[in-house]
Amino acid sequence: MKTIQVATKYVLVLIVMVFCSTSCTEKKTKTINNSEKSQPNIILIMADDLGYGELSCYGSTKISTPNIDQLAAEGVKLTDFHSNGPLCSPTRAALMTGKYQQRTGVEGVITAKSHREVGLSLDETTIAELLKAEGYFCGMYGKWHLGYAEAFNPTYQGFDEFTGFVGGNIDYHSHVDQEGYLDWWKNKVIDNEEGYTTDLITKHGVEFIKKYNSNKTGKPFFLYLSQEAPHYPIQGRNDAPVREVGNKKYIRKVLNDSIQSIYISMIETMDEGVGEIVNAVKEEGLFENTIIVFCSDNGAVGKRGDNGVLRDSKASVYEGGHRVPAIITYSGKIKPGIVNNTPVMSMDFLPTFVEFANEKTTVNNIDGVSIKNMLLQNEAIAERDLFWKFRGRIAVRSGKWKLVTLYLAEEGERINHLFNLETDLSEKYNVAKDHPELVSELLDKIEKWQKDVYKGVDMVAE
């Protein structure tokens, strides 16, 4: 069995060289001879700040998402899926590495104002690099948010092609970030193009699918479409810009009574794009051999978004901050119309995708677990404790129990909230006083987890 040790890129390269020593030609022949289609194409579409209650298939009555709903009807809808972090950069660090983001030093947001020269370490081995080692061509379009400087560009992290923005958010039309910098890249250089961000990401995704059709190239692809919607600024397809280069302030205001309708249109436009991606896959004859994943990077912003019955919103370690929609289809392999309530995390995609690419490959030194057999055969995955942390707020999930521990700076004390998620998904009833031993046990787990994930870590963003 081949083992890839996730420590540094140098280790990865060494291992790949050893196991490819039979000759590069042999490896290339194996990759191109894809007649049995044992390696599926993989498309990951990630929304930005999309809440648990903002898709029709998750109960929304205000927002129409027929294309995403169709994916759910044709595959599996996860009702207990969680982003690793309650906001952008941490979840993306976990997604890319298959590890708790704390291990990468990216526990907080890499901001446009304060973190322009830092990013995800190039020593980290990413999902794109691992799939590339398995013969995949890897493309990314949209939001990176793991380093503003060119040195942290996605093309240094395993992606063969990248078009999009490296920051947390940009004007959907002018593509200017919060600090007044133009942020639209073509690979390693800033190269702006005209268009609405959501539509541009979709356009490039469709072009990628047609260009790198695995039926023609004989080589599978990994396509990461990282949408900006419905993250602020609140702008529809036909709205004017709100930012310009060199200006940190909005050049126009969005009327309060227009925000909700524009916000809804942003999600529905993204849904249109999902439909275009699926149609391209089908038109190219790839649907039978393509895994399509749709998810969100964290919960919705409370003042305008909808997290359904969940408590709180983005940046919170309550369920509304990290329980988000997730849908996975694989025609003919994953049974249609399945609803699965297994706890799954963003970091689980890396080992899952790698196992789909090559079931003999084992990825070590990560925290994520493969859900391949759960998806294909409905096999249960081993029960595990799950953790979230942001700015002194920590949560641990152990079976049906979830403990949220908060530090109150003004009072100088820490309070504990214990919930039974089986009977109290909305986290309304704190039963900590009824289960003191359980609270103590879960606090011990948090302490051990923190000692483990912070060991030897240089923090990039807290």
CSV table of C-alpha atoms in Angstrom, one decimal:
chain,number,residue,atom,x,y,z
A,1,MET,CA,0.0,0.0,0.0
A,2,LYS,CA,1.3,3.4,-0.9
A,3,THR,CA,1.7,5.9,1.9
A,4,ILE,CA,1.8,9.6,1.6
A,5,GLN,CA,3.1,11.3,4.7
A,6,VAL,CA,1.6,14.8,5.0
A,7,ALA,CA,4.4,16.8,6.6
A,8,THR,CA,6.2,18.7,3.9
A,9,LYS,CA,6.1,19.0,0.2
A,10,TYR,CA,9.6,17.6,0.1
A,11,VAL,CA,8.4,14.4,1.7
A,12,LEU,CA,5.6,14.1,-0.7
A,13,VAL,CA,7.8,14.6,-3.7
A,14,LEU,CA,10.3,11.9,-2.4
A,15,ILE,CA,7.5,9.4,-1.9
A,16,VAL,CA,6.0,10.0,-5.3
A,17,MET,CA,9.4,9.6,-6.9
A,18,VAL,CA,10.0,6.3,-5.1
A,19,PHE,CA,6.7,4.8,-6.1
A,20,CYS,CA,7.0,6.2,-9.6
A,21,SER,CA,10.5,4.7,-10.1
A,22,THR,CA,9.2,2.1,-12.5
A,23,SER,CA,9.4,5.0,-14.9
A,24,CYS,CA,7.5,8.3,-15.6
A,25,THR,CA,6.4,6.8,-18.9
A,26,GLU,CA,4.6,3.9,-17.1
A,27,LYS,CA,2.9,6.4,-14.8
A,28,LYS,CA,1.8,8.5,-17.7
A,29,THR,CA,0.4,5.5,-19.5
A,30,LYS,CA,-1.5,4.4,-16.5
A,31,THR,CA,-3.1,7.8,-16.1
A,32,ILE,CA,-4.0,8.3,-19.7
A,33,ASN,CA,-5.4,4.8,-20.1
A,34,ASN,CA,-8.6,5.7,-18.4
A,35,SER,CA,-11.0,3.5,-20.3
A,36,GLU,CA,-12.2,1.8,-17.1
A,37,LYS,CA,-12.8,5.2,-15.6
A,38,SER,CA,-11.6,4.1,-12.2
A,39,GLN,CA,-10.6,7.6,-11.3
A,40,PRO,CA,-13.7,9.9,-11.2
A,41,ASN,CA,-13.5,13.6,-12.0
A,42,ILE,CA,-14.2,15.7,-8.8
A,43,ILE,CA,-15.9,19.0,-8.7
A,44,LEU,CA,-16.2,20.9,-5.4
A,45,ILE,CA,-18.4,24.0,-5.3
A,46,MET,CA,-18.2,26.0,-2.1
A,47,ALA,CA,-20.6,28.9,-1.3
A,48,ASP,CA,-19.4,31.7,1.0
A,49,ASP,CA,-21.5,32.4,4.1
A,50,LEU,CA,-24.5,30.3,3.0
A,51,GLY,CA,-26.7,29.4,5.9
A,52,TYR,CA,-28.3,26.1,6.8
A,53,GLY,CA,-31.8,27.4,6.0
A,54,GLU,CA,-31.0,29.1,2.6
A,55,LEU,CA,-31.7,26.3,0.1
A,56,SER,CA,-35.1,25.0,-0.9
A,57,CYS,CA,-34.0,21.4,-0.2
A,58,TYR,CA,-33.0,22.4,3.4
A,59,GLY,CA,-36.4,24.0,4.0
A,60,SER,CA,-36.2,27.6,2.6
A,61,THR,CA,-39.5,29.0,1.4
A,62,LYS,CA,-38.0,32.4,0.4
A,63,ILE,CA,-35.2,31.3,-1.9
A,64,SER,CA,-35.5,29.2,-5.0
A,65,THR,CA,-32.6,26.9,-5.7
A,66,PRO,CA,-33.8,24.3,-8.2
A,67,ASN,CA,-30.4,23.3,-9.5
A,68,ILE,CA,-28.9,22.6,-6.1
A,69,ASP,CA,-32.1,20.9,-5.1
A,70,GLN,CA,-31.7,18.6,-8.1
A,71,LEU,CA,-28.3,17.6,-7.0
A,72,ALA,CA,-29.8,16.7,-3.6
A,73,ALA,CA,-32.5,14.6,-5.4
A,74,GLU,CA,-29.8,12.8,-7.4
A,75,GLY,CA,-27.4,12.1,-4.5
A,76,VAL,CA,-27.0,12.4,-0.8
A,77,LYS,CA,-28.0,15.4,1.4
A,78,LEU,CA,-25.9,15.7,4.6
A,79,THR,CA,-27.9,17.1,7.5
A,80,ASP,CA,-25.0,17.0,10.0
A,81,PHE,CA,-22.2,18.5,7.9
A,82,HIS,CA,-20.0,21.1,9.5
A,83,SER,CA,-17.4,23.6,8.3
A,84,ASN,CA,-14.2,23.2,10.3
A,85,GLY,CA,-14.3,26.9,11.2
A,86,PRO,CA,-17.1,29.4,11.7
A,87,LEU,CA,-15.7,31.7,9.1
A,88,CYS,CA,-13.6,31.8,5.9
A,89,SER,CA,-9.9,31.2,6.2
A,90,PRO,CA,-9.9,28.5,8.9
A,91,THR,CA,-12.3,26.3,7.0
A,92,ARG,CA,-10.3,26.7,3.8
A,93,ALA,CA,-7.1,25.8,5.6
A,94,ALA,CA,-8.7,22.6,6.9
A,95,LEU,CA,-10.2,21.8,3.5
A,96,MET,CA,-6.9,22.2,1.8
A,97,THR,CA,-4.9,20.1,4.3
A,98,GLY,CA,-7.4,17.6,5.8
A,99,LYS,CA,-6.3,18.8,9.3
A,100,TYR,CA,-7.7,21.0,12.0
A,101,GLN,CA,-6.9,24.5,10.9
A,102,GLN,CA,-5.1,25.1,14.2
A,103,ARG,CA,-2.3,22.8,13.1
A,104,THR,CA,-1.7,25.1,10.1
A,105,GLY,CA,-1.6,28.3,12.1
A,106,VAL,CA,-4.8,29.6,10.4
A,107,GLU,CA,-7.3,29.7,13.3
A,108,GLY,CA,-8.6,33.1,12.3
A,109,VAL,CA,-9.2,35.2,9.2
A,110,ILE,CA,-6.3,36.2,7.0
A,111,THR,CA,-7.4,39.9,6.7
A,112,ALA,CA,-6.9,42.4,3.9
A,113,LYS,CA,-5.8,45.0,6.4
A,114,SER,CA,-3.4,43.1,8.7
A,115,HIS,CA,-2.2,39.9,7.0
A,116,ARG,CA,-1.2,40.8,3.5
A,117,GLU,CA,2.2,39.1,3.8
A,118,VAL,CA,1.2,35.8,5.5
A,119,GLY,CA,-0.7,32.7,4.4
A,120,LEU,CA,-1.0,29.0,4.4
A,121,SER,CA,2.5,27.6,4.6
A,122,LEU,CA,3.9,26.1,1.4
A,123,ASP,CA,5.2,23.2,3.6
A,124,GLU,CA,1.6,22.1,4.0
A,125,THR,CA,0.5,19.4,1.5
A,126,THR,CA,-2.8,20.3,-0.1
A,127,ILE,CA,-5.7,18.3,-1.5
A,128,ALA,CA,-4.7,19.5,-5.0
A,129,GLU,CA,-1.1,18.3,-4.6
A,130,LEU,CA,-2.2,14.9,-3.5
A,131,LEU,CA,-4.7,14.5,-6.4
A,132,LYS,CA,-2.1,15.8,-8.8
A,133,ALA,CA,0.2,13.0,-7.6
A,134,GLU,CA,-2.6,10.6,-8.6
A,135,GLY,CA,-2.6,12.0,-12.1
A,136,TYR,CA,-5.3,14.7,-11.8
A,137,PHE,CA,-5.3,18.0,-13.5
A,138,CYS,CA,-6.3,20.6,-10.9
A,139,GLY,CA,-8.1,23.9,-11.5
A,140,MET,CA,-9.4,26.5,-9.1
A,141,TYR,CA,-11.6,29.5,-9.8
A,142,GLY,CA,-12.9,31.9,-7.2
A,143,LYS,CA,-12.0,32.7,-3.6
A,144,TRP,CA,-8.7,31.5,-2.2
A,145,HIS,CA,-8.3,33.5,1.1
A,146,LEU,CA,-5.2,31.7,2.3
A,147,GLY,CA,-2.7,34.4,1.5
A,148,TYR,CA,-2.7,37.7,-0.3
A,149,ALA,CA,0.9,37.8,-1.4
A,150,GLU,CA,1.9,36.2,-4.7
A,151,ALA,CA,4.1,33.8,-2.8
A,152,PHE,CA,1.0,32.0,-1.4
A,153,ASN,CA,-0.8,31.7,-4.7
A,154,PRO,CA,-2.8,28.5,-5.4
A,155,THR,CA,-0.5,27.7,-8.3
A,156,TYR,CA,2.2,27.0,-5.7
A,157,GLN,CA,-0.2,24.8,-3.8
A,158,GLY,CA,-0.9,22.2,-6.4
A,159,PHE,CA,-3.4,23.9,-8.7
A,160,ASP,CA,-2.4,23.9,-12.4
A,161,GLU,CA,-4.7,26.8,-13.2
A,162,PHE,CA,-6.2,29.6,-11.0
A,163,THR,CA,-8.4,32.5,-11.9
A,164,GLY,CA,-10.1,34.5,-9.1
A,165,PHE,CA,-9.3,36.5,-6.0
A,166,VAL,CA,-7.0,35.8,-3.1
A,167,GLY,CA,-8.7,37.9,-0.4
A,168,GLY,CA,-11.8,37.6,1.8
A,169,ASN,CA,-14.2,39.4,-0.5
A,170,ILE,CA,-14.2,41.7,-3.4
A,171,ASP,CA,-16.6,44.1,-5.2
A,172,TYR,CA,-18.5,41.7,-7.5
A,173,HIS,CA,-18.1,44.1,-10.4
A,174,SER,CA,-14.9,46.1,-9.9
A,175,HIS,CA,-13.1,43.2,-8.1
A,176,VAL,CA,-11.6,45.6,-5.5
A,177,ASP,CA,-11.0,44.4,-2.0
A,178,GLN,CA,-11.7,46.1,1.4
A,179,GLU,CA,-8.4,48.0,1.4
A,180,GLY,CA,-8.8,49.4,-2.1
A,181,TYR,CA,-6.6,46.9,-4.0
A,182,LEU,CA,-7.6,45.2,-7.3
A,183,ASP,CA,-7.8,41.5,-6.5
A,184,TRP,CA,-8.5,39.5,-9.7
A,185,TRP,CA,-5.7,37.1,-10.7
A,186,LYS,CA,-4.9,34.9,-13.6
A,187,ASN,CA,-2.5,32.4,-12.1
A,188,LYS,CA,0.3,34.4,-10.5
A,189,VAL,CA,-0.5,37.8,-11.9
A,190,ILE,CA,-3.2,40.3,-11.3
A,191,ASP,CA,-5.2,40.4,-14.6
A,192,ASN,CA,-8.7,41.9,-14.2
A,193,GLU,CA,-11.6,41.0,-16.5
A,194,GLU,CA,-15.0,42.4,-16.9
A,195,GLY,CA,-17.9,40.6,-15.3
A,196,TYR,CA,-19.9,39.7,-12.2
A,197,THR,CA,-17.8,37.5,-9.9
A,198,THR,CA,-20.4,34.7,-9.6
A,199,ASP,CA,-20.8,34.5,-13.3
A,200,LEU,CA,-17.1,34.7,-14.0
A,201,ILE,CA,-16.4,31.8,-11.7
A,202,THR,CA,-19.1,29.7,-13.4
A,203,LYS,CA,-17.8,30.7,-16.8
A,204,HIS,CA,-14.3,29.6,-16.1
A,205,GLY,CA,-15.6,26.4,-14.5
A,206,VAL,CA,-17.5,25.5,-17.7
A,207,GLU,CA,-14.5,26.3,-19.9
A,208,PHE,CA,-12.3,24.1,-17.7
A,209,ILE,CA,-14.7,21.1,-18.0
A,210,LYS,CA,-14.8,21.4,-21.8
A,211,LYS,CA,-11.1,21.9,-22.1
A,212,TYR,CA,-10.0,19.1,-19.8
A,213,ASN,CA,-12.8,16.6,-20.6
A,214,SER,CA,-11.3,13.4,-19.3
A,215,ASN,CA,-12.9,11.4,-22.1
A,216,LYS,CA,-10.6,13.3,-24.5
A,217,THR,CA,-7.5,13.8,-22.4
A,218,GLY,CA,-7.6,10.4,-20.6
A,219,LYS,CA,-6.7,12.3,-17.4
A,220,PRO,CA,-9.2,13.0,-14.6
A,221,PHE,CA,-9.6,16.5,-13.2
A,222,PHE,CA,-10.2,18.2,-9.9
A,223,LEU,CA,-12.2,21.4,-10.2
A,224,TYR,CA,-12.6,23.7,-7.2
A,225,LEU,CA,-15.1,26.4,-7.7
A,226,SER,CA,-15.0,28.7,-4.7
A,227,GLN,CA,-17.9,31.1,-5.0
A,228,GLU,CA,-18.1,34.5,-3.3
A,229,ALA,CA,-21.9,34.5,-2.9
A,230,PRO,CA,-23.7,35.4,-0.8
A,231,HIS,CA,-20.8,37.1,1.1
A,232,TYR,CA,-21.0,40.9,1.3
A,233,PRO,CA,-20.8,43.4,-0.5
A,234,ILE,CA,-24.4,43.0,-1.3
A,235,GLN,CA,-24.5,43.3,-5.0
A,236,GLY,CA,-26.7,41.7,-7.7
A,237,ARG,CA,-25.7,40.9,-11.3
A,238,ASN,CA,-26.8,44.3,-12.6
A,239,ASP,CA,-25.8,46.5,-9.7
A,240,ALA,CA,-23.2,49.2,-9.9
A,241,PRO,CA,-19.8,48.8,-8.1
A,242,VAL,CA,-19.5,49.9,-4.5
A,243,ARG,CA,-15.7,50.0,-4.4
A,244,GLU,CA,-12.9,51.5,-6.5
A,245,VAL,CA,-9.1,51.1,-6.5
A,246,GLY,CA,-7.4,53.2,-3.9
A,247,ASN,CA,-10.5,53.8,-1.8
A,248,LYS,CA,-11.2,51.9,1.4
A,249,LYS,CA,-14.8,53.3,1.7
A,250,TYR,CA,-17.9,52.4,-0.3
A,251,ILE,CA,-18.4,54.8,-3.2
A,252,ARG,CA,-22.2,54.2,-2.9
A,253,LYS,CA,-24.5,52.9,-0.4
A,254,VAL,CA,-26.9,50.0,-0.8
A,255,LEU,CA,-30.4,51.0,0.4
A,256,ASN,CA,-31.5,49.0,3.4
A,257,ASP,CA,-34.8,48.1,1.9
A,258,SER,CA,-33.0,46.5,-1.1
A,259,ILE,CA,-30.6,44.4,0.8
A,260,GLN,CA,-32.8,41.4,1.4
A,261,SER,CA,-34.0,41.1,-2.2
A,262,ILE,CA,-30.5,41.5,-3.6
A,263,TYR,CA,-29.2,38.9,-1.1
A,264,ILE,CA,-31.7,36.4,-2.3
A,265,SER,CA,-30.8,37.1,-5.9
A,266,MET,CA,-27.1,36.5,-5.2
A,267,ILE,CA,-27.9,33.0,-4.0
A,268,GLU,CA,-30.3,32.3,-6.9
A,269,THR,CA,-27.6,33.5,-9.4
A,270,MET,CA,-25.2,31.1,-7.8
A,271,ASP,CA,-27.8,28.3,-8.2
A,272,GLU,CA,-28.0,29.2,-11.9
A,273,GLY,CA,-24.3,28.7,-12.1
A,274,VAL,CA,-24.5,25.3,-10.5
A,275,GLY,CA,-27.0,24.4,-13.2
A,276,GLU,CA,-24.6,25.5,-15.9
A,277,ILE,CA,-21.8,23.4,-14.4
A,278,VAL,CA,-23.9,20.3,-14.2
A,279,ASN,CA,-25.2,20.9,-17.8
A,280,ALA,CA,-21.6,21.2,-19.0
A,281,VAL,CA,-20.7,17.9,-17.2
A,282,LYS,CA,-23.6,16.2,-18.9
A,283,GLU,CA,-23.0,17.7,-22.3
A,284,GLU,CA,-19.4,16.6,-22.2
A,285,GLY,CA,-20.5,13.0,-21.4
A,286,LEU,CA,-18.9,13.1,-18.0
A,287,PHE,CA,-21.8,12.9,-15.6
A,288,GLU,CA,-21.5,9.1,-15.0
A,289,ASN,CA,-17.9,9.5,-13.9
A,290,THR,CA,-17.9,12.8,-12.0
A,291,ILE,CA,-18.4,13.4,-8.2
A,292,ILE,CA,-20.1,16.8,-7.6
A,293,VAL,CA,-20.0,18.3,-4.1
A,294,PHE,CA,-21.8,21.5,-3.0
A,295,CYS,CA,-21.3,23.0,0.4
A,296,SER,CA,-20.7,26.2,2.4
A,297,ASP,CA,-17.7,27.4,4.2
A,298,ASN,CA,-19.6,28.5,7.3
A,299,GLY,CA,-23.0,29.7,8.5
A,300,ALA,CA,-24.8,32.8,7.3
A,301,VAL,CA,-24.4,36.3,8.7
A,302,GLY,CA,-27.2,36.7,11.2
A,303,LYS,CA,-28.6,40.1,10.3
A,304,ARG,CA,-29.5,39.1,6.7
A,305,GLY,CA,-28.9,35.3,6.4
A,306,ASP,CA,-31.0,32.3,7.5
A,307,ASN,CA,-29.5,29.5,9.5
A,308,GLY,CA,-32.8,27.8,9.9
A,309,VAL,CA,-33.6,26.4,13.4
A,310,LEU,CA,-29.9,26.7,14.4
A,311,ARG,CA,-28.6,29.0,17.1
A,312,ASP,CA,-26.5,32.0,16.2
A,313,SER,CA,-24.6,32.6,13.0
A,314,LYS,CA,-21.2,33.1,11.3
A,315,ALA,CA,-18.2,33.4,13.7
A,316,SER,CA,-20.1,31.5,16.4
A,317,VAL,CA,-19.2,28.0,17.7
A,318,TYR,CA,-22.9,27.3,18.2
A,319,GLU,CA,-24.5,25.3,15.4
A,320,GLY,CA,-25.5,28.3,13.3
A,321,GLY,CA,-21.8,29.1,12.8
A,322,HIS,CA,-20.7,25.8,11.4
A,323,ARG,CA,-23.5,23.4,10.6
A,324,VAL,CA,-24.1,24.1,6.9
A,325,PRO,CA,-25.6,22.5,3.8
A,326,ALA,CA,-23.6,19.8,1.9
A,327,ILE,CA,-24.7,17.7,-1.0
A,328,ILE,CA,-22.8,15.0,-2.9
A,329,THR,CA,-23.7,13.3,-6.2
A,330,TYR,CA,-22.0,10.5,-8.1
A,331,SER,CA,-24.4,9.2,-10.7
A,332,GLY,CA,-24.9,5.4,-10.6
A,333,LYS,CA,-22.6,5.1,-7.5
A,334,ILE,CA,-24.4,7.1,-4.8
A,335,LYS,CA,-28.0,6.2,-4.5
A,336,PRO,CA,-30.3,9.2,-5.3
A,337,GLY,CA,-32.5,10.9,-2.7
A,338,ILE,CA,-30.5,9.8,0.4
A,339,VAL,CA,-30.6,11.9,3.6
A,340,ASN,CA,-27.6,11.1,5.8
A,341,ASN,CA,-27.3,12.4,9.4
A,342,THR,CA,-23.7,11.4,10.1
A,343,PRO,CA,-21.4,14.1,11.5
A,344,VAL,CA,-19.0,15.1,8.7
A,345,MET,CA,-16.4,17.9,8.5
A,346,SER,CA,-14.8,20.0,5.8
A,347,MET,CA,-11.4,18.3,6.5
A,348,ASP,CA,-13.0,14.9,5.5
A,349,PHE,CA,-13.1,15.8,1.9
A,350,LEU,CA,-9.3,15.4,1.4
A,351,PRO,CA,-9.0,11.8,2.5
A,352,THR,CA,-12.3,11.0,0.7
A,353,PHE,CA,-11.3,12.4,-2.6
A,354,VAL,CA,-7.8,10.8,-2.4
A,355,GLU,CA,-9.4,7.4,-1.7
A,356,PHE,CA,-11.8,7.8,-4.7
A,357,ALA,CA,-8.7,8.6,-6.8
A,358,ASN,CA,-6.8,5.6,-5.5
A,359,GLU,CA,-8.1,3.3,-2.8
A,360,LYS,CA,-4.6,2.0,-2.2
A,361,THR,CA,-3.3,5.4,-1.1
A,362,THR,CA,-3.3,6.2,2.6
A,363,VAL,CA,-2.9,9.8,3.8
A,364,ASN,CA,-1.3,10.0,7.2
A,365,ASN,CA,-0.9,12.8,9.8
A,366,ILE,CA,-4.3,14.3,9.1
A,367,ASP,CA,-7.5,14.6,11.2
A,368,GLY,CA,-10.1,14.1,8.5
A,369,VAL,CA,-11.5,10.7,7.7
A,370,SER,CA,-12.7,9.2,4.4
A,371,ILE,CA,-16.5,9.0,4.0
A,372,LYS,CA,-16.2,7.1,0.7
A,373,ASN,CA,-17.8,3.9,2.0
A,374,MET,CA,-20.4,5.8,3.8
A,375,LEU,CA,-21.4,7.4,0.5
A,376,LEU,CA,-21.3,4.3,-1.6
A,377,GLN,CA,-22.3,1.6,0.8
A,378,ASN,CA,-23.9,3.5,3.7
A,379,GLU,CA,-21.2,2.2,6.0
A,380,ALA,CA,-21.0,4.0,9.3
A,381,ILE,CA,-17.8,5.8,10.1
A,382,ALA,CA,-16.2,5.4,13.5
A,383,GLU,CA,-17.6,7.8,16.1
A,384,ARG,CA,-15.2,10.6,17.0
A,385,ASP,CA,-15.1,13.8,18.9
A,386,LEU,CA,-15.2,17.0,16.9
A,387,PHE,CA,-13.9,20.4,17.9
A,388,TRP,CA,-14.4,24.1,16.9
A,389,LYS,CA,-12.5,27.1,18.3
A,390,PHE,CA,-12.6,30.8,17.5
A,391,ARG,CA,-11.5,33.8,19.7
A,392,GLY,CA,-11.7,32.0,23.0
A,393,ARG,CA,-15.0,30.3,22.2
A,394,ILE,CA,-14.6,26.5,22.0
A,395,ALA,CA,-17.0,23.7,21.3
A,396,VAL,CA,-16.7,19.9,21.4
A,397,ARG,CA,-19.1,17.4,20.0
A,398,SER,CA,-19.2,13.9,21.4
A,399,GLY,CA,-22.0,11.8,20.1
A,400,LYS,CA,-25.3,13.5,20.9
A,401,TRP,CA,-23.6,15.9,23.3
A,402,LYS,CA,-22.1,19.2,22.6
A,403,LEU,CA,-20.3,21.4,25.1
A,404,VAL,CA,-19.8,25.1,24.3
A,405,THR,CA,-17.4,26.9,26.7
A,406,LEU,CA,-17.1,30.7,26.5
A,407,TYR,CA,-14.7,33.1,28.2
A,408,LEU,CA,-16.4,36.3,29.4
A,409,ALA,CA,-13.7,38.9,29.5
A,410,GLU,CA,-15.7,41.5,31.4
A,411,GLU,CA,-16.6,39.0,34.1
A,412,GLY,CA,-13.2,37.3,33.9
A,413,GLU,CA,-14.8,33.9,34.0
A,414,ARG,CA,-15.6,30.9,31.7
A,415,ILE,CA,-19.2,29.6,31.3
A,416,ASN,CA,-20.2,26.2,30.0
A,417,HIS,CA,-23.3,25.3,27.9
A,418,LEU,CA,-24.1,21.6,27.4
A,419,PHE,CA,-26.7,20.6,24.8
A,420,ASN,CA,-28.3,17.3,23.8
A,421,LEU,CA,-28.4,17.8,20.0
A,422,GLU,CA,-30.7,14.8,19.5
A,423,THR,CA,-33.5,16.6,21.4
A,424,ASP,CA,-32.3,20.2,21.2
A,425,LEU,CA,-30.8,21.0,17.8
A,426,SER,CA,-31.5,24.7,18.4
A,427,GLU,CA,-29.3,24.7,21.5
A,428,LYS,CA,-31.9,26.3,23.7
A,429,TYR,CA,-31.6,24.3,26.8
A,430,ASN,CA,-28.4,24.3,28.8
A,431,VAL,CA,-28.2,21.1,30.8
A,432,ALA,CA,-24.7,21.5,32.2
A,433,LYS,CA,-25.9,21.6,35.8
A,434,ASP,CA,-27.6,18.3,35.3
A,435,HIS,CA,-24.4,16.6,34.0
A,436,PRO,CA,-21.4,17.9,35.9
A,437,GLU,CA,-19.3,14.8,35.3
A,438,LEU,CA,-19.9,14.9,31.6
A,439,VAL,CA,-19.0,18.6,31.5
A,440,SER,CA,-15.8,17.8,33.3
A,441,GLU,CA,-15.0,15.0,30.9
A,442,LEU,CA,-15.6,17.1,27.8
A,443,LEU,CA,-13.5,20.0,29.2
A,444,ASP,CA,-10.7,17.5,29.6
A,445,LYS,CA,-11.1,16.5,26.0
A,446,ILE,CA,-10.9,20.1,24.9
A,447,GLU,CA,-7.7,20.6,27.0
A,448,LYS,CA,-6.0,17.5,25.4
A,449,TRP,CA,-7.1,18.5,21.9
A,450,GLN,CA,-5.6,22.0,22.3
A,451,LYS,CA,-2.3,20.6,23.6
A,452,ASP,CA,-2.2,18.4,20.5
A,453,VAL,CA,-3.2,20.8,17.7
A,454,TYR,CA,-1.1,23.8,18.9
A,455,LYS,CA,2.1,21.8,19.5
A,456,GLY,CA,4.9,23.4,17.6
A,457,VAL,CA,2.6,25.7,15.6
A,458,ASP,CA,3.5,29.2,14.5
A,459,MET,CA,0.2,31.2,14.3
A,460,VAL,CA,-0.5,33.0,11.0
A,461,ALA,CA,-3.9,34.3,12.0
A,462,GLU,CA,-5.7,33.9,15.3
